């Protein structure tokens, strides 16, 4: 991890840009939002400062926002119950055109678009409630709506577009046009510095796009695309990765393949080739070189769509597990009364409560716009996707053989068609979508140590001069002289702290909040010690950084669960039950957190690295003998050389 620097201009080869590891980091660093103009609960948490005041009392939607949101949810629920056939979508691996047309008529394409431009203008809270509802009916439909609005054309145009662009594109996206976001390439995943798609200036009023984009969610049926392409630097052109709105039916665009996956079988995801596609300069979003910053800023709130659908999946998994465990008997009693199963049910119930708490808190904070939620949204995505996969796995285990059997097969032999195995398959992508778990660990870790890099980054940068290091040393000395003493003691050590979270007749949540406060300071001390120990090598300690982030995620989830429980109690809405759920969740979370703390320093990271070095050197190829590799022939990464398409265009227009 290095402090902010000017992004490099990558050299190019026949296959695209060639960059060093340092250059790749610098491109990513230049794209992140450097300033913290608003407070951040999660940022403070990683610094050892438990700012409960930033999240408690729990923020709530305005009455009018709630009224409009609930009214839309009622219409959406009826549509989902009567028009969406999840089994058909799974069977045919396609969302029927009539479903897509119905969503358009309902206004679901414009949930996040302002009424000024023809949309519904729902808040983030109700947009996420809608995604959870739709995602429970069909995860593929939920993914389509999410990709369209969270990262597709509406969000970047809303945040960074000109008024002319908003007038031109937002009304279409609100009612008629489906959009897609195109960043990933066959040889470019989470390392955008190697982006190969180019946008060559063509006269004074346009660009010519050339390249291939992979895993274009919605791309097979999209009408409008957000495309990230590299503009070469030249006279009059700053150059760099740039965002464009592109008409999907433009000459030179070919959807070469509709991809198929283990889950989300209705997903309209493909491979799109651009060959000399002309895009008007008026369709460029923001200045040249701002594409990655636009993408990352869009994702700050866009990532909340995934934990929304994960929370919805948790609710459904809990419902099925509860109902099944009450009727399935083994050894003379329902399986719910056997401790091995009851532990799983408790985990499902407590974690469902926590996922919804994290989602609602993050979403409401996004709506209020008083706090910087880039870390909270990233933590919600990370935590939601990881925990939902565990919950789906536990549901399959509770269902036993029926959990492994498809819904269609269950129905064929006369039993309830419960798609538990489909849930497991559908949820698995969320640990990869919009930033894999491993990338989220690094992204959040970078933000978590930003305060340290701001004052001491030059000290650990081997390329900085002695003069720069001396200045950094002076800054660091002042910062740490004020900061370190505050990590010694805090409210978490006082038995009377947070007593408002232990009302009479309710479970005690105050002692969990005291734990969060103490753990927050311990986490900050651990991070500081690691930076002192490894300095410039800190960025290579990905195992350590991942555990630091996972601890922060657990602390954030505990905080959200407690705050939500108190909100429900204050409203007279299942207060005692909410307190019990939050209490059990915190007890489970604390066990995970303590284990993560222990693994910060007692782990196999170093010897794992040594083993892998030998592995990649061929020392263990003998271990692979005695099996058959059923893989087909072909390259590991498909050729993405620019040029005209040699394949049939499989793009289809929704009718």
XYZ file of C-alpha atoms in Angstrom:
655
model
C 0.000 0.000 0.000
C 1.436 3.300 -1.031
C 0.284 6.851 -0.631
C -1.394 8.631 -3.548
C 0.742 9.182 -6.620
C 0.227 10.281 -10.208
C -0.882 7.281 -12.276
C 1.671 5.983 -14.757
C 1.153 5.764 -18.497
C 1.438 2.045 -19.226
C 3.522 0.845 -22.128
C 1.674 -1.227 -24.694
C 2.290 -4.435 -26.524
C 0.470 -6.323 -29.246
C -1.829 -7.838 -26.646
C -2.482 -4.666 -24.682
C -0.896 -2.586 -21.924
C 2.070 -4.011 -20.039
C 2.450 -2.686 -16.520
C 4.599 -3.448 -13.513
C 3.133 -4.394 -10.150
C 3.871 -0.922 -8.832
C 2.282 0.765 -11.847
C -0.849 -1.330 -11.443
C -1.145 -0.251 -7.814
C -0.619 3.373 -8.750
C -3.417 3.268 -11.325
C -5.793 1.877 -8.697
C -4.540 4.389 -6.131
C -5.142 7.328 -8.459
C -8.725 6.151 -9.059
C -9.770 5.945 -5.405
C -11.458 8.857 -3.682
C -8.632 10.371 -1.657
C -10.485 12.845 0.571
C -12.631 12.139 3.617
C -14.968 15.126 3.694
C -17.531 13.384 5.885
C -17.252 11.179 8.968
C -17.148 7.410 8.582
C -18.215 5.016 11.319
C -16.236 2.110 9.872
C -13.110 4.185 9.252
C -13.162 5.303 12.873
C -13.732 1.690 13.960
C -10.485 0.599 12.272
C -8.696 3.513 13.958
C -9.777 2.326 17.398
C -12.483 4.941 17.826
C -15.934 3.470 18.422
C -18.167 6.351 17.259
C -21.550 4.931 18.245
C -23.006 8.419 17.855
C -22.613 8.119 14.080
C -25.088 5.221 13.894
C -27.242 5.589 17.013
C -30.053 6.506 17.190
C -30.584 4.438 14.050
C -31.496 6.733 11.127
C -34.962 6.182 9.636
C -36.586 7.056 6.290
C -38.713 10.154 5.933
C -42.449 9.452 6.145
C -43.104 10.333 2.496
C -40.191 8.188 1.308
C -41.519 5.281 3.341
C -45.074 5.749 2.037
C -43.965 5.746 -1.619
C -41.588 2.872 -1.011
C -44.163 0.659 0.680
C -46.713 1.390 -2.048
C -44.269 0.252 -4.730
C -43.259 -2.834 -2.749
C -46.921 -3.895 -2.619
C -47.211 -3.675 -6.418
C -43.880 -5.409 -6.885
C -44.849 -8.253 -4.553
C -48.025 -8.907 -6.527
C -46.027 -8.917 -9.761
C -43.433 -11.315 -8.346
C -46.104 -13.680 -7.035
C -48.156 -13.739 -10.231
C -45.763 -13.058 -13.119
C -42.325 -14.422 -12.202
C -41.973 -18.180 -12.602
C -38.599 -18.933 -11.036
C -38.755 -22.620 -12.006
C -39.323 -21.701 -15.647
C -36.409 -19.266 -15.647
C -34.185 -21.956 -14.152
C -35.438 -24.567 -16.613
C -35.202 -22.418 -19.754
C -32.125 -20.455 -18.607
C -33.765 -17.248 -19.758
C -35.952 -14.478 -18.375
C -39.120 -14.372 -20.510
C -39.695 -11.198 -22.492
C -43.088 -10.745 -20.859
C -41.419 -10.562 -17.433
C -39.010 -7.907 -18.655
C -41.852 -5.977 -20.285
C -43.878 -6.215 -17.091
C -40.980 -4.834 -15.048
C -40.746 -1.921 -17.468
C -44.471 -1.197 -17.181
C -44.183 -1.347 -13.393
C -41.385 1.234 -13.444
C -38.904 -1.190 -11.851
C -36.169 -0.139 -14.275
C -36.325 3.356 -12.815
C -36.472 2.674 -9.095
C -33.385 4.812 -8.387
C -34.024 7.404 -11.095
C -35.549 10.726 -10.080
C -39.194 11.414 -11.058
C -37.799 14.432 -12.896
C -36.446 11.983 -15.452
C -39.342 9.544 -15.437
C -38.243 7.288 -12.586
C -39.757 6.334 -9.239
C -37.156 8.099 -7.109
C -37.024 5.432 -4.400
C -34.514 5.774 -1.607
C -31.587 3.375 -1.288
C -33.426 1.678 1.569
C -36.489 0.876 -0.527
C -34.511 0.096 -3.650
C -32.691 -2.547 -1.631
C -35.937 -3.870 -0.143
C -37.233 -4.214 -3.697
C -34.116 -6.098 -4.803
C -34.396 -8.443 -1.817
C -38.016 -9.132 -2.761
C -37.350 -9.686 -6.483
C -34.187 -11.661 -5.754
C -36.158 -14.066 -3.579
C -38.584 -14.663 -6.450
C -35.762 -15.078 -8.981
C -32.107 -14.272 -8.323
C -31.593 -13.848 -12.076
C -34.233 -11.108 -12.255
C -32.741 -9.461 -9.177
C -29.296 -9.500 -10.790
C -30.697 -7.952 -13.972
C -32.324 -5.055 -12.116
C -29.243 -4.555 -9.972
C -26.804 -4.498 -12.869
C -29.081 -2.102 -14.761
C -29.415 0.478 -11.976
C -26.550 -0.005 -9.527
C -23.660 -0.053 -11.998
C -25.290 0.382 -15.429
C -26.016 3.671 -17.194
C -28.361 5.323 -14.626
C -25.980 5.601 -11.668
C -22.834 7.013 -13.352
C -24.909 9.384 -15.503
C -26.835 10.498 -12.419
C -23.619 11.163 -10.494
C -21.250 12.412 -13.199
C -23.260 13.131 -16.346
C -24.142 16.501 -17.814
C -27.706 17.738 -17.764
C -27.921 16.970 -21.480
C -26.843 13.366 -20.824
C -29.359 13.012 -18.017
C -32.149 14.283 -20.264
C -31.055 11.964 -23.075
C -30.471 8.707 -21.193
C -32.264 8.633 -17.833
C -35.867 8.668 -19.163
C -34.976 5.763 -21.470
C -33.399 3.797 -18.616
C -36.381 4.505 -16.370
C -38.977 2.967 -18.641
C -37.775 1.230 -21.787
C -34.029 0.596 -22.100
C -31.982 -2.016 -20.259
C -28.380 -1.055 -19.526
C -25.139 -2.918 -18.861
C -21.694 -2.090 -17.450
C -18.647 -3.231 -19.451
C -15.278 -3.169 -17.679
C -13.902 -6.729 -17.439
C -11.925 -8.185 -20.353
C -10.689 -11.727 -21.095
C -7.277 -10.900 -19.647
C -8.311 -8.106 -17.263
C -10.207 -8.687 -14.034
C -9.490 -6.697 -10.890
C -6.369 -5.084 -12.396
C -7.762 -2.300 -14.607
C -4.294 -0.937 -15.348
C -4.070 -3.600 -18.065
C -7.307 -2.535 -19.769
C -6.857 -3.160 -23.508
C -10.045 -1.767 -25.067
C -9.179 1.529 -26.746
C -11.100 4.658 -27.667
C -9.149 6.436 -30.395
C -10.132 10.081 -30.919
C -11.918 10.436 -34.259
C -11.949 14.059 -35.268
C -13.093 16.629 -32.743
C -16.441 15.106 -31.918
C -16.018 11.380 -31.461
C -14.057 8.238 -30.607
C -13.611 4.825 -32.207
C -13.902 1.875 -29.795
C -11.947 -1.338 -30.343
C -11.716 -4.295 -27.965
C -13.464 -7.212 -26.304
C -15.415 -7.186 -23.038
C -16.163 -10.299 -20.978
C -18.950 -11.162 -18.506
C -21.165 -8.312 -19.615
C -24.157 -8.763 -17.299
C -27.285 -7.673 -19.225
C -25.060 -7.231 -22.270
C -26.968 -9.831 -24.327
C -30.216 -7.827 -24.168
C -28.966 -4.332 -23.312
C -30.017 -1.220 -25.207
C -27.417 1.068 -23.595
C -23.902 0.271 -22.374
C -21.428 1.943 -20.063
C -18.051 1.062 -21.555
C -14.640 1.642 -20.006
C -11.930 2.163 -22.627
C -8.430 3.587 -22.740
C -7.979 6.853 -24.629
C -4.378 7.208 -25.875
C -2.707 10.384 -24.683
C -2.060 12.800 -27.545
C -2.136 16.492 -28.354
C -5.424 17.832 -27.025
C -6.238 14.581 -25.252
C -5.295 13.860 -21.655
C -5.973 10.170 -22.260
C -6.506 7.404 -19.728
C -9.331 5.039 -18.864
C -12.560 6.790 -19.774
C -16.293 6.057 -19.443
C -18.679 6.203 -22.406
C -22.396 5.620 -22.930
C -22.732 3.490 -26.049
C -25.828 2.519 -28.021
C -25.893 -1.288 -28.035
C -27.093 -1.459 -31.645
C -24.212 0.669 -32.958
C -22.477 -0.601 -36.074
C -19.431 -2.671 -35.159
C -20.810 -4.153 -31.913
C -21.193 -7.928 -31.804
C -22.391 -9.998 -28.843
C -20.312 -13.076 -29.617
C -21.476 -15.396 -26.871
C -24.133 -15.767 -24.184
C -22.283 -17.226 -21.229
C -23.681 -20.020 -19.048
C -22.945 -20.438 -15.349
C -23.422 -22.858 -12.452
C -26.057 -20.510 -11.034
C -28.129 -17.513 -12.129
C -29.033 -19.460 -15.242
C -31.336 -16.724 -16.497
C -28.524 -14.168 -16.459
C -28.132 -12.392 -19.802
C -24.351 -12.268 -19.624
C -22.091 -12.370 -22.661
C -18.950 -11.461 -24.573
C -19.113 -8.207 -26.531
C -16.697 -7.165 -29.285
C -16.222 -3.587 -30.461
C -14.730 -2.982 -33.901
C -14.356 0.628 -34.991
C -17.501 1.605 -33.098
C -18.021 5.325 -33.325
C -19.137 7.042 -30.136
C -19.950 10.765 -30.067
C -17.820 12.817 -27.694
C -21.097 13.991 -26.155
C -21.540 10.439 -24.831
C -18.356 10.544 -22.785
C -19.112 10.616 -19.043
C -16.795 13.033 -17.282
C -13.337 13.977 -18.561
C -10.844 11.645 -20.175
C -9.011 9.550 -17.607
C -11.840 9.689 -15.038
C -13.339 6.307 -15.903
C -11.981 4.280 -13.001
C -12.827 6.974 -10.476
C -16.365 7.050 -11.850
C -16.587 3.251 -11.633
C -15.297 3.094 -8.060
C -17.481 5.966 -6.863
C -20.516 4.368 -8.493
C -19.758 1.150 -6.641
C -19.626 2.908 -3.259
C -23.399 2.594 -3.029
C -23.893 0.230 -5.985
C -22.361 -2.595 -3.967
C -25.306 -2.456 -1.563
C -27.473 -4.278 -4.101
C -25.628 -7.549 -3.455
C -26.079 -7.648 0.334
C -29.725 -6.733 -0.311
C -30.251 -9.942 -2.240
C -28.114 -11.861 0.260
C -30.332 -10.650 3.098
C -33.389 -11.722 1.127
C -31.836 -15.140 0.537
C -31.161 -15.452 4.267
C -34.814 -14.775 5.049
C -35.955 -17.482 2.643
C -33.367 -19.975 3.891
C -34.532 -19.369 7.467
C -38.189 -19.876 6.510
C -37.524 -23.181 4.743
C -35.188 -24.448 7.479
C -37.721 -23.618 10.217
C -40.659 -25.223 8.431
C -38.743 -28.345 7.423
C -37.118 -28.821 10.832
C -40.512 -28.776 12.466
C -41.995 -31.612 10.373
C -38.978 -33.835 9.704
C -38.615 -36.347 12.535
C -35.587 -38.444 13.442
C -35.227 -40.690 16.501
C -38.650 -39.805 17.832
C -38.632 -36.039 17.614
C -38.413 -33.162 15.083
C -34.855 -32.506 13.924
C -35.109 -28.924 15.249
C -34.954 -30.396 18.749
C -31.630 -32.104 18.085
C -28.729 -29.903 19.169
C -26.754 -30.442 15.952
C -29.596 -28.974 13.899
C -30.729 -26.380 16.424
C -27.264 -24.810 16.320
C -27.677 -24.366 12.570
C -31.144 -22.882 12.978
C -29.851 -20.453 15.580
C -27.054 -19.416 13.211
C -29.544 -18.869 10.387
C -31.919 -16.765 12.498
C -29.244 -14.645 14.178
C -27.309 -14.056 10.968
C -30.441 -13.158 8.984
C -31.163 -10.500 11.582
C -27.601 -9.189 11.359
C -27.489 -9.115 7.547
C -30.675 -7.077 7.424
C -29.304 -4.806 10.150
C -26.078 -4.167 8.221
C -28.007 -3.579 5.001
C -30.606 -1.211 6.450
C -28.070 0.796 8.422
C -25.740 1.202 5.445
C -28.617 2.037 3.111
C -30.149 4.621 5.410
C -26.738 6.207 5.920
C -26.410 6.397 2.128
C -29.783 8.138 1.902
C -28.957 10.650 4.624
C -25.609 11.434 2.989
C -24.185 12.686 6.286
C -21.474 10.040 6.377
C -18.913 8.668 3.963
C -20.048 5.061 3.572
C -17.465 3.695 1.146
C -16.118 1.301 3.805
C -19.557 0.438 5.209
C -20.890 -0.478 1.750
C -17.809 -2.563 1.006
C -18.096 -4.336 4.367
C -21.798 -4.982 3.741
C -20.976 -6.553 0.374
C -18.112 -8.618 1.784
C -19.960 -9.802 4.890
C -23.290 -10.381 3.170
C -21.845 -12.469 0.341
C -19.702 -14.612 2.649
C -22.358 -15.237 5.294
C -25.142 -15.889 2.783
C -23.100 -18.659 1.188
C -22.621 -20.249 4.606
C -26.343 -19.960 5.287
C -27.263 -21.599 1.981
C -24.835 -24.411 2.695
C -26.377 -24.954 6.125
C -29.855 -25.029 4.584
C -28.760 -27.760 2.181
C -27.275 -29.685 5.118
C -30.439 -29.352 7.189
C -32.503 -30.618 4.260
C -30.130 -33.575 3.828
C -30.537 -35.512 0.573
C -33.486 -33.300 -0.340
C -31.193 -30.292 -0.122
C -28.985 -31.810 -2.827
C -31.970 -32.785 -4.991
C -33.329 -30.288 -7.508
C -36.731 -28.700 -7.054
C -37.882 -30.238 -10.336
C -36.937 -33.726 -9.161
C -38.629 -33.210 -5.811
C -41.833 -32.152 -7.537
C -41.670 -35.112 -9.942
C -41.859 -37.561 -7.054
C -44.598 -35.669 -5.236
C -42.744 -33.482 -2.708
C -42.572 -29.737 -2.239
C -40.309 -28.197 -4.903
C -37.783 -26.457 -2.642
C -34.829 -25.094 -4.676
C -32.255 -25.251 -1.864
C -29.436 -26.483 -4.105
C -30.244 -23.685 -6.572
C -29.880 -21.112 -3.802
C -26.395 -22.432 -3.072
C -25.454 -22.202 -6.749
C -27.035 -18.782 -7.262
C -25.433 -17.182 -4.215
C -21.919 -18.402 -4.975
C -21.271 -15.670 -7.550
C -21.755 -12.926 -4.953
C -18.330 -13.718 -3.504
C -16.943 -12.750 -6.928
C -19.377 -10.147 -8.336
C -18.413 -6.461 -8.035
C -15.109 -7.214 -6.329
C -14.128 -10.690 -5.166
C -13.724 -11.359 -1.455
C -9.947 -11.218 -1.863
C -10.097 -7.873 -3.677
C -12.596 -6.488 -1.157
C -10.158 -7.388 1.618
C -7.444 -5.329 -0.060
C -9.754 -2.449 -0.980
C -11.133 -2.130 2.544
C -7.691 -2.590 4.098
C -6.391 0.283 1.968
C -9.141 2.570 3.232
C -8.718 1.321 6.794
C -5.036 2.350 6.907
C -5.515 5.593 4.983
C -4.895 7.744 8.057
C -1.548 5.988 8.587
C -0.503 6.346 4.954
C -1.483 10.017 4.982
C 1.004 10.787 7.738
C 3.595 8.031 7.362
C 3.250 6.752 3.798
C 6.515 8.320 2.659
C 8.347 6.666 5.551
C 7.624 3.182 4.199
C 7.973 4.043 0.499
C 11.436 2.880 -0.616
C 11.454 5.321 -3.540
C 11.014 8.463 -1.447
C 13.995 10.720 -0.730
C 15.526 11.210 2.695
C 14.015 14.698 2.755
C 10.532 13.337 2.123
C 11.056 10.693 4.804
C 12.168 13.338 7.302
C 9.031 15.403 6.681
C 6.890 12.299 6.985
C 8.625 11.396 10.224
C 7.730 14.750 11.714
C 4.086 14.408 10.680
C 3.915 10.841 11.934
C 5.443 11.755 15.275
C 2.768 14.331 15.983
C -0.082 12.084 14.846
C 0.983 9.024 16.825
C 1.782 11.043 19.934
C -1.882 12.059 20.013
C -3.396 8.824 18.732
C -1.580 5.967 20.482
C -2.405 6.956 24.094
C -6.119 6.834 23.230
C -5.835 3.148 22.383
C -4.962 2.182 25.954
C -8.336 2.678 27.639
C -11.911 3.508 26.715
C -15.612 3.150 27.555
C -15.454 -0.567 26.831
C -13.722 -1.072 30.163
C -16.463 0.671 32.161
C -19.326 -1.623 33.295
C -21.760 1.296 33.122
C -21.161 2.129 29.441
C -23.956 1.834 26.871
C -26.579 0.976 29.499
C -29.365 2.209 27.231
C -28.822 -1.102 25.422
C -29.871 -3.105 28.483
C -33.490 -2.115 29.160
C -35.433 -4.004 31.776
C -36.718 -7.363 30.640
C -34.453 -7.521 27.588
C -31.193 -9.276 26.764
C -28.047 -7.354 27.622
C -26.551 -5.807 24.493
C -24.488 -3.236 26.399
C -21.738 -5.729 27.171
C -21.475 -6.582 23.468
C -20.991 -2.923 22.603
C -18.321 -2.687 25.277
C -16.635 -5.650 23.581
C -16.816 -3.863 20.204
C -15.198 -0.767 21.711
C -12.362 -2.776 23.265
C -11.893 -4.862 20.126
C -11.786 -1.723 17.999
C -8.843 -0.395 20.000
C -7.157 -3.806 19.927
C -7.573 -3.933 16.153
C -6.019 -0.493 15.766
C -3.065 -1.489 17.968
C -2.574 -4.664 15.950
C -2.613 -2.747 12.678
C -0.106 -0.203 13.974
C 2.207 -2.942 15.203
C 2.006 -4.691 11.828
C 2.863 -1.490 9.966
C 5.804 -0.906 12.283
C 6.975 -4.476 11.785
C 6.535 -4.898 8.030
C 6.525 -1.269 6.810
C 6.691 -1.295 3.001
C 6.048 -5.048 2.916
C 2.679 -4.576 4.622
C 0.871 -4.628 1.280
C 2.170 -8.162 0.610
C 0.687 -9.501 3.859
C -2.687 -10.244 2.336
C -3.559 -12.946 4.859
C -3.038 -10.533 7.743
C -4.919 -7.723 5.992
C -7.825 -10.048 5.204
C -8.182 -10.989 8.869
C -8.021 -7.334 9.916
C -10.882 -6.568 7.540
C -12.886 -9.611 8.656
C -12.567 -8.465 12.261
C -13.809 -5.031 11.238
C -16.738 -6.636 9.413
C -17.752 -8.582 12.512
C -17.509 -5.457 14.695
C -19.598 -3.490 12.209
C -22.205 -6.257 12.071
C -22.424 -6.438 15.877
C -22.865 -2.665 16.065
C -25.568 -2.697 13.397
C -27.414 -5.589 15.066
C -27.485 -3.851 18.449
C -28.570 -0.513 17.003
C -31.317 -2.162 14.965
C -32.589 -4.089 17.977
C -32.877 -0.877 19.964
C -34.679 0.829 17.068
C -37.252 -1.968 16.916
C -37.692 -1.905 20.714
C -38.228 1.854 20.700
C -40.904 1.432 18.032
C -42.633 -1.412 19.825
C -41.831 -3.797 16.952
C -40.740 -7.188 18.316
C -38.318 -5.521 20.715
C -37.651 -8.495 23.009
C -37.261 -10.854 20.081
C -34.920 -8.420 18.310
C -32.786 -8.082 21.432
C -32.589 -11.871 21.738
C -31.555 -12.242 18.094
C -28.937 -9.510 18.424
C -27.616 -11.064 21.633
C -27.185 -14.500 20.064
C -25.643 -13.039 16.925
C -23.127 -11.041 18.960
C -22.170 -14.106 20.984
C -21.566 -16.063 17.782
C -19.737 -13.145 16.195
C -17.474 -12.669 19.211
C -16.275 -16.264 18.934
C -15.390 -15.671 15.278
C -13.720 -12.376 16.133
C -11.578 -13.836 18.895
C -10.453 -16.581 16.547
C -9.525 -14.014 13.898
C -7.521 -12.031 16.457
C -5.625 -15.188 17.406
C -4.905 -15.931 13.761
C -3.414 -12.483 13.178
C -0.171 -13.764 14.662
C -0.610 -17.546 14.800
C -1.118 -18.773 11.253
C 0.497 -20.632 8.371
C 0.929 -17.671 6.015
C 4.721 -17.957 5.693
C 4.905 -21.703 5.267
C 1.962 -21.586 2.871
C 3.987 -19.230 0.713
C 7.018 -21.508 0.796
C 4.936 -24.544 -0.122
C 3.320 -22.705 -3.049
C 6.720 -21.633 -4.348
C 7.702 -25.300 -4.496
C 4.325 -26.221 -5.940
C 4.628 -23.766 -8.801
C 8.191 -24.922 -9.349
C 6.898 -28.419 -10.109
C 7.971 -30.146 -6.897
C 4.607 -31.808 -6.328
C 3.416 -32.783 -9.796
C 3.625 -36.404 -8.655
C 0.731 -35.623 -6.320
C -1.518 -35.044 -9.341
C -0.965 -38.514 -10.802
C -3.675 -41.179 -10.920
C -6.591 -39.066 -12.161
C -8.143 -38.060 -15.487
C -8.509 -34.374 -16.388
C -11.932 -34.030 -18.081
C -11.188 -30.456 -19.235
C -11.479 -29.719 -22.937
C -8.803 -28.337 -25.214
C -8.122 -24.646 -25.666
C -6.219 -21.725 -24.192
C -6.675 -20.689 -20.554
C -7.583 -17.166 -21.721
C -9.398 -16.558 -25.007
C -7.773 -14.425 -27.676
C -9.057 -10.856 -27.479
C -7.096 -9.333 -30.356
C -9.030 -6.325 -31.727
C -10.613 -6.715 -35.111
C -13.891 -7.489 -36.841
C -16.021 -10.232 -35.349
C -16.046 -13.672 -36.938
C -19.107 -14.822 -35.003
C -22.865 -14.445 -35.232
C -24.355 -11.618 -33.190
C -26.458 -13.210 -30.410
C -27.748 -9.894 -29.074
C -31.522 -10.043 -28.760
C -34.049 -7.284 -28.453
C -36.635 -7.620 -25.711
C -40.076 -7.480 -27.298
